[in-house]
PDB file of C-alpha atoms in Angstrom:
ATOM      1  CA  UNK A   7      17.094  -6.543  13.146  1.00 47.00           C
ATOM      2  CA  UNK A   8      13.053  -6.215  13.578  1.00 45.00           C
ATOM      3  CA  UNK A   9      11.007  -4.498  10.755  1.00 47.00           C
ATOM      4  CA  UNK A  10       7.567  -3.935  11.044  1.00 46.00           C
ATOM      5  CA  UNK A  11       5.572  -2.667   7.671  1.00 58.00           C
ATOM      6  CA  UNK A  12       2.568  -1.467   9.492  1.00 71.00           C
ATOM      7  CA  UNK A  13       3.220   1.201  11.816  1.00 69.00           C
ATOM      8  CA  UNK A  14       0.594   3.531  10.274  1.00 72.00           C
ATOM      9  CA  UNK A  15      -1.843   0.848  11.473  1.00 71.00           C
ATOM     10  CA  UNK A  16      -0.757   1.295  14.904  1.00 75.00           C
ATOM     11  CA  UNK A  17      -3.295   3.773  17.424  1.00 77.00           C
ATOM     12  CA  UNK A  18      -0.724   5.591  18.839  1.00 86.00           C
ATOM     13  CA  UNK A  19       2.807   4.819  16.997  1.00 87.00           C
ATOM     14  CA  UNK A  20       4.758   7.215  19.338  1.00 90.00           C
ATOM     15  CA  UNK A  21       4.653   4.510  22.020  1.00 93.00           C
ATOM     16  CA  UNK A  22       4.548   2.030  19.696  1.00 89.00           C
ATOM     17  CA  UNK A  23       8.496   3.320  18.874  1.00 92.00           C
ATOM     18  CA  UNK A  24       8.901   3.753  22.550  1.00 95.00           C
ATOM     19  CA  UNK A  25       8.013  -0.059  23.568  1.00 94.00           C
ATOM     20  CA  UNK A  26      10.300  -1.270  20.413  1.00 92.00           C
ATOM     21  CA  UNK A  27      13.287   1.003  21.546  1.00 95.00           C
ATOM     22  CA  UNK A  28      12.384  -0.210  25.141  1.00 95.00           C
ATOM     23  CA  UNK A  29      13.265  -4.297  23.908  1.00 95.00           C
ATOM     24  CA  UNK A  30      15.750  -3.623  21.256  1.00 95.00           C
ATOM     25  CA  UNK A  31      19.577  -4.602  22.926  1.00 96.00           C
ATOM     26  CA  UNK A  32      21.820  -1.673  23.116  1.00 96.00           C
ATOM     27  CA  UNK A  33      22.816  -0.860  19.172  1.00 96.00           C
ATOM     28  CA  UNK A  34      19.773  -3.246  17.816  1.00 95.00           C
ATOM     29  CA  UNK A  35      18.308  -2.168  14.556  1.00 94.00           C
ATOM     30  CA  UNK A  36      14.779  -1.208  13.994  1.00 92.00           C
ATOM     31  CA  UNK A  37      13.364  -0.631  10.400  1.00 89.00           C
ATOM     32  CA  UNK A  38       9.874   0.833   9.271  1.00 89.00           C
ATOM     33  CA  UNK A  39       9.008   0.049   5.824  1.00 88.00           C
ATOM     34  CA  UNK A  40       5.974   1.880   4.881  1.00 86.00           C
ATOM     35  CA  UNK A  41       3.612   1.760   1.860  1.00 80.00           C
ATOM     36  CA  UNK A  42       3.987   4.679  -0.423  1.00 75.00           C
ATOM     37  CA  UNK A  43       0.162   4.049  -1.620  1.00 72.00           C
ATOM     38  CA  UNK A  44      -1.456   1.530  -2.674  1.00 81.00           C
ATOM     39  CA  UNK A  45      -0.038  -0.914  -5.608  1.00 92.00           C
ATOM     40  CA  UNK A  46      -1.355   0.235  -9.045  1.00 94.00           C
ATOM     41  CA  UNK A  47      -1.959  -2.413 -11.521  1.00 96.00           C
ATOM     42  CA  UNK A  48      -3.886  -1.241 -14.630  1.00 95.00           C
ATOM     43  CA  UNK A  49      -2.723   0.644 -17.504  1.00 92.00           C
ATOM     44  CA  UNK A  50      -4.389   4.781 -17.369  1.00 88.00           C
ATOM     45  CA  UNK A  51      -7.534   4.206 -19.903  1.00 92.00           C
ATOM     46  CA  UNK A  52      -8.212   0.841 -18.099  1.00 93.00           C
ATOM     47  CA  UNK A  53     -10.859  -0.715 -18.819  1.00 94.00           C
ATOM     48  CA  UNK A  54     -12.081   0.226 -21.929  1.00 92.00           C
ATOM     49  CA  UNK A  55     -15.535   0.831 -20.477  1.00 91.00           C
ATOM     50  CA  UNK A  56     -14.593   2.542 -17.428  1.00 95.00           C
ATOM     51  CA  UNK A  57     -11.011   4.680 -18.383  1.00 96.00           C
ATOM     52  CA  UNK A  58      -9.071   5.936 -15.114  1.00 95.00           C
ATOM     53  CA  UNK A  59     -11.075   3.218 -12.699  1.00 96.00           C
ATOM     54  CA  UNK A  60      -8.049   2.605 -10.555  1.00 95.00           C
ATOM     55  CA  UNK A  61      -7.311   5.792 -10.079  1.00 94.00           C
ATOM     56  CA  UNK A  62     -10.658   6.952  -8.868  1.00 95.00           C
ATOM     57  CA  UNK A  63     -11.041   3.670  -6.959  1.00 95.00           C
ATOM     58  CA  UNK A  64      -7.821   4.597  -4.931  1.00 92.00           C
ATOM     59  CA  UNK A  65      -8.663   8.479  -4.277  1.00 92.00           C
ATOM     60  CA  UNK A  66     -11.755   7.281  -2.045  1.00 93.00           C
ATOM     61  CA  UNK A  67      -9.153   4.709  -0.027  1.00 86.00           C
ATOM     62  CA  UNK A  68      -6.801   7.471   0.238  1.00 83.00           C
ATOM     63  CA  UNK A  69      -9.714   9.796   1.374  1.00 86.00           C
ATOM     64  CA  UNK A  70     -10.757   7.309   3.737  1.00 81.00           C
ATOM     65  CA  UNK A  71      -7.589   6.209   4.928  1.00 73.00           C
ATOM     66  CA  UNK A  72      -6.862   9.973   5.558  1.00 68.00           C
ATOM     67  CA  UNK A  73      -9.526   9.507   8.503  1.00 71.00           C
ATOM     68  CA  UNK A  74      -8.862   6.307   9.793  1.00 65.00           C
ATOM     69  CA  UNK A  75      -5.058   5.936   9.340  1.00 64.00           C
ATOM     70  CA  UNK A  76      -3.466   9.280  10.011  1.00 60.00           C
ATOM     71  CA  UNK A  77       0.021   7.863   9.926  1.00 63.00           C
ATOM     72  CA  UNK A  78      -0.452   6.597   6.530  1.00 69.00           C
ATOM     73  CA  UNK A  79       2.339   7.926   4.727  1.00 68.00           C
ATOM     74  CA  UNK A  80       3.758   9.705   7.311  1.00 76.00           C
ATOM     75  CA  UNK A  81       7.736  10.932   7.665  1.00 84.00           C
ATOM     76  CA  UNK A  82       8.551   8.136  10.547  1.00 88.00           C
ATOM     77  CA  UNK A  83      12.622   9.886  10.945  1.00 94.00           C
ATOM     78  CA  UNK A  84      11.535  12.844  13.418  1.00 94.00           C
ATOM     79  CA  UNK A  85       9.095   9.929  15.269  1.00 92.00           C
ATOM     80  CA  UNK A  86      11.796   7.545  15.269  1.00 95.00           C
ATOM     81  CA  UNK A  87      14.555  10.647  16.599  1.00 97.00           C
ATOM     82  CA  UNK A  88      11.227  11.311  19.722  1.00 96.00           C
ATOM     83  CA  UNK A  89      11.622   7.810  20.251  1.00 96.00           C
ATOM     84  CA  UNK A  90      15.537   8.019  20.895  1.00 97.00           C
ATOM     85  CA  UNK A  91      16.613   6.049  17.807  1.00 97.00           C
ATOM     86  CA  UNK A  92      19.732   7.546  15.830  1.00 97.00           C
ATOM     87  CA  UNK A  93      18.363   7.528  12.218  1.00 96.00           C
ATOM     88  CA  UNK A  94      20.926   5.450  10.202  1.00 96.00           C
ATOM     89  CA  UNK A  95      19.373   5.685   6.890  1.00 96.00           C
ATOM     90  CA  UNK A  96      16.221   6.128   5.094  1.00 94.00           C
ATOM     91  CA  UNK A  97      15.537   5.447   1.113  1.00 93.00           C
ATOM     92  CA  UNK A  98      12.799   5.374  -0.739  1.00 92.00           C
ATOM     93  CA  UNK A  99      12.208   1.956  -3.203  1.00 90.00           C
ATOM     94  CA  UNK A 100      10.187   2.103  -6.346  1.00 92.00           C
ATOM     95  CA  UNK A 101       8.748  -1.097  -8.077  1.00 89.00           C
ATOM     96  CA  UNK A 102       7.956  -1.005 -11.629  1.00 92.00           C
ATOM     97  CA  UNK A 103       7.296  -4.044 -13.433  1.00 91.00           C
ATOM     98  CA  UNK A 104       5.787  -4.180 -16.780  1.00 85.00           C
ATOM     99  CA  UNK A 105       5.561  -6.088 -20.229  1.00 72.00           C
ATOM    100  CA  UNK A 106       5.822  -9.371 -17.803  1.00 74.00           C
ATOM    101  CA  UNK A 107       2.698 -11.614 -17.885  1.00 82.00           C
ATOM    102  CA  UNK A 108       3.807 -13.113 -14.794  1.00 87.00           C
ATOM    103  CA  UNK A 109      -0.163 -14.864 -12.946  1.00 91.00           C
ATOM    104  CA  UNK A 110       1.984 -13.478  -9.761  1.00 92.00           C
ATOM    105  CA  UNK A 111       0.909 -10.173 -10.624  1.00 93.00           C
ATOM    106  CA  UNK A 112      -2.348 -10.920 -11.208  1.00 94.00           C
ATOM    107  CA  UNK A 113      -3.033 -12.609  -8.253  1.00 95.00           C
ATOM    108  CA  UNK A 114      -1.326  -9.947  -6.269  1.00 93.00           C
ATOM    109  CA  UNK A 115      -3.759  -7.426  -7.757  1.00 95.00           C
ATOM    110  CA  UNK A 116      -6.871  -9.345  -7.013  1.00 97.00           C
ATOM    111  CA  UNK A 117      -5.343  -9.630  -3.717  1.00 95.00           C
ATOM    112  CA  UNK A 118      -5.442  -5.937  -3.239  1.00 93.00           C
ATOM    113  CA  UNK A 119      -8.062  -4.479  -5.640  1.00 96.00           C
ATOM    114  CA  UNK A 120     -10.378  -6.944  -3.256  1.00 96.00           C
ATOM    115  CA  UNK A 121      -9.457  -5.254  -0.468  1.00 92.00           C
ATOM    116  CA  UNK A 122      -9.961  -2.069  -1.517  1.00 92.00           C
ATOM    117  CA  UNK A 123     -12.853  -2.872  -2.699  1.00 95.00           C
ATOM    118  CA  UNK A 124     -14.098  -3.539   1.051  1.00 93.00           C
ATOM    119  CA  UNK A 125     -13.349  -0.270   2.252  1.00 89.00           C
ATOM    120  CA  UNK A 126     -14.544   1.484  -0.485  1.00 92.00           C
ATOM    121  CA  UNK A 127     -17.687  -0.454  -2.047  1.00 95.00           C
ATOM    122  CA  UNK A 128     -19.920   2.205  -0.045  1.00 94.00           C
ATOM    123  CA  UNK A 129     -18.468   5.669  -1.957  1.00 94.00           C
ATOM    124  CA  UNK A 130     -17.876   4.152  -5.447  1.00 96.00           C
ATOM    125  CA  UNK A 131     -20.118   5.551  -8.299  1.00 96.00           C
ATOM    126  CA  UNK A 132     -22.533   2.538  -9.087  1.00 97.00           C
ATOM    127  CA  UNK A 133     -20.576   2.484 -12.374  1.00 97.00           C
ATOM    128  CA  UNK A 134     -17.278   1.983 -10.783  1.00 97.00           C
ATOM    129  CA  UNK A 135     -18.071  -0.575  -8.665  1.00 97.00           C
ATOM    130  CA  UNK A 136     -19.795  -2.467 -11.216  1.00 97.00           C
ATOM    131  CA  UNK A 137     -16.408  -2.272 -13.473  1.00 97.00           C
ATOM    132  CA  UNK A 138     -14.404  -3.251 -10.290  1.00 97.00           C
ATOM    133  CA  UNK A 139     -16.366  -6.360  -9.265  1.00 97.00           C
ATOM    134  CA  UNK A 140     -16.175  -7.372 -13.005  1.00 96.00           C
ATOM    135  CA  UNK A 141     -12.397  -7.136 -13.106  1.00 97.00           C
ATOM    136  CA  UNK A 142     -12.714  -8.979  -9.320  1.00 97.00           C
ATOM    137  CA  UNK A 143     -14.837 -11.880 -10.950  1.00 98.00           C
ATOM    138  CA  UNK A 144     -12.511 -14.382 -11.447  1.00 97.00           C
ATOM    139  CA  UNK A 145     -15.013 -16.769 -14.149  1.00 96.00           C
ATOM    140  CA  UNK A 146     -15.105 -13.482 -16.246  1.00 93.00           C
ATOM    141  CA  UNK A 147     -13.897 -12.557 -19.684  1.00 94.00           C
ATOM    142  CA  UNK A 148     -13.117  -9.646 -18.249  1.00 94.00           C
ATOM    143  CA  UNK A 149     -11.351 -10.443 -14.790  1.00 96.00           C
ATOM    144  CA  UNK A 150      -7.995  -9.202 -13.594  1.00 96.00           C
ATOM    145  CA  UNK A 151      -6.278 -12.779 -13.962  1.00 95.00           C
ATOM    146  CA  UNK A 152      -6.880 -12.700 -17.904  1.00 94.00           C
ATOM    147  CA  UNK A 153      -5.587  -9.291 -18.414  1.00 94.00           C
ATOM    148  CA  UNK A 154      -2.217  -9.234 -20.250  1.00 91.00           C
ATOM    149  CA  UNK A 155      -1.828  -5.358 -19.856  1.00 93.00           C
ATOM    150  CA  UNK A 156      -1.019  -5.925 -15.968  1.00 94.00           C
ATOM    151  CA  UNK A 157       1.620  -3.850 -14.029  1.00 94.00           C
ATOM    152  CA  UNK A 158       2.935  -3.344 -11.004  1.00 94.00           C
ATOM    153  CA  UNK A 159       3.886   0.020  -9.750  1.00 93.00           C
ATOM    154  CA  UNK A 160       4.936   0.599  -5.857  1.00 90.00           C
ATOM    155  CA  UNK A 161       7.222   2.351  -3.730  1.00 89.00           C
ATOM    156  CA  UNK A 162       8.316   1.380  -0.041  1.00 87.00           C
ATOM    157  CA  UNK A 163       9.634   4.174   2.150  1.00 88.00           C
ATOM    158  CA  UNK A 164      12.320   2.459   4.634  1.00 90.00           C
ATOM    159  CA  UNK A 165      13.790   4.049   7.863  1.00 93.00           C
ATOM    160  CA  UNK A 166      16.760   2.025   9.410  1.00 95.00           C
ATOM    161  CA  UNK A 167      16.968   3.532  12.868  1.00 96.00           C
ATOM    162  CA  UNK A 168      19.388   2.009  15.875  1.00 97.00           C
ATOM    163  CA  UNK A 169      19.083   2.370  19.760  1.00 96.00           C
ATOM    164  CA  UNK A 170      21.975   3.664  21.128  1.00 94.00           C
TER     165      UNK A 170
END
């Protein structure tokens, strides 16, 4: 079995499913596992100073990923079917961890919230970003690793597709 979690990233995923299909042995599984969005993290009216930050932070990513990364979130079973995959299965996986003060998380948020705060440090209100970099600075008070109100809330989208 081969899964690849990044086929929105791909310029032009039809042959990307094409030159898979093309090595896959006769009956070989392929999966796509695909971000449903990005990971959330903070509680709604987080933080105090800036309520409903994440949520604003991630509606410029999605607006910019909307240009750059058409695929993003995209229904992969009639691409997979063009390909000539048989679609065995597809399911949807939602994460939802909370009441845990497990560092993991926070590390795994600073992880992310860092990288979307490189593609979207240029169309934040000056407020925003100045809430996000303090949650990003990890010698603050205020940084995401010292927050005990952390979640995690994710889905995966997975497509188990064969060559026949």
């Amino acid at each position: 079995m081969t899964c690849l979690p990044s086929m929105h990233h791909m310029a032009d995923p039809d042959h990307a499913l094409r030159a898979v299909r093309g090595l896959l042995a006769p009956d070989g599984l392929f999966a796509v596992v695909e971000l449903a969005g990005h990971p959330r993290f903070l509680p709604e009216d987080a933080p105090a100073d800036r309520p409903g930050l994440e949520e604003r932070v991630h509606a410029v990513v999605d607006r910019l990923h909307a240009e750059h990364v058409p695929h993003r979130g995209a229904d992969w079973e009639p691409k997979l079917a063009a390909a000539g995959f048989a679609v065995e299965d597809d399911l949807t996986v939602a994460v939802d961890i909370e009441g845990v003060r497990d560092p993991a998380i926070g590390r795994y948020a600073l992880s992310v919230l860092r990288r979307i705060r490189g593609a979207a440090a240029a169309e934040l209100a000056a407020e925003d970003l100045t809430a996000l970099d303090r949650l990003l600075d990890t010698g603050s008070p205020h940084s995401i690793l010292r927050r005990g109100d952390l979640v995690l809330r994710t889905e995966r989208s997975v497509w188990a597709a064969r060559r026949p």
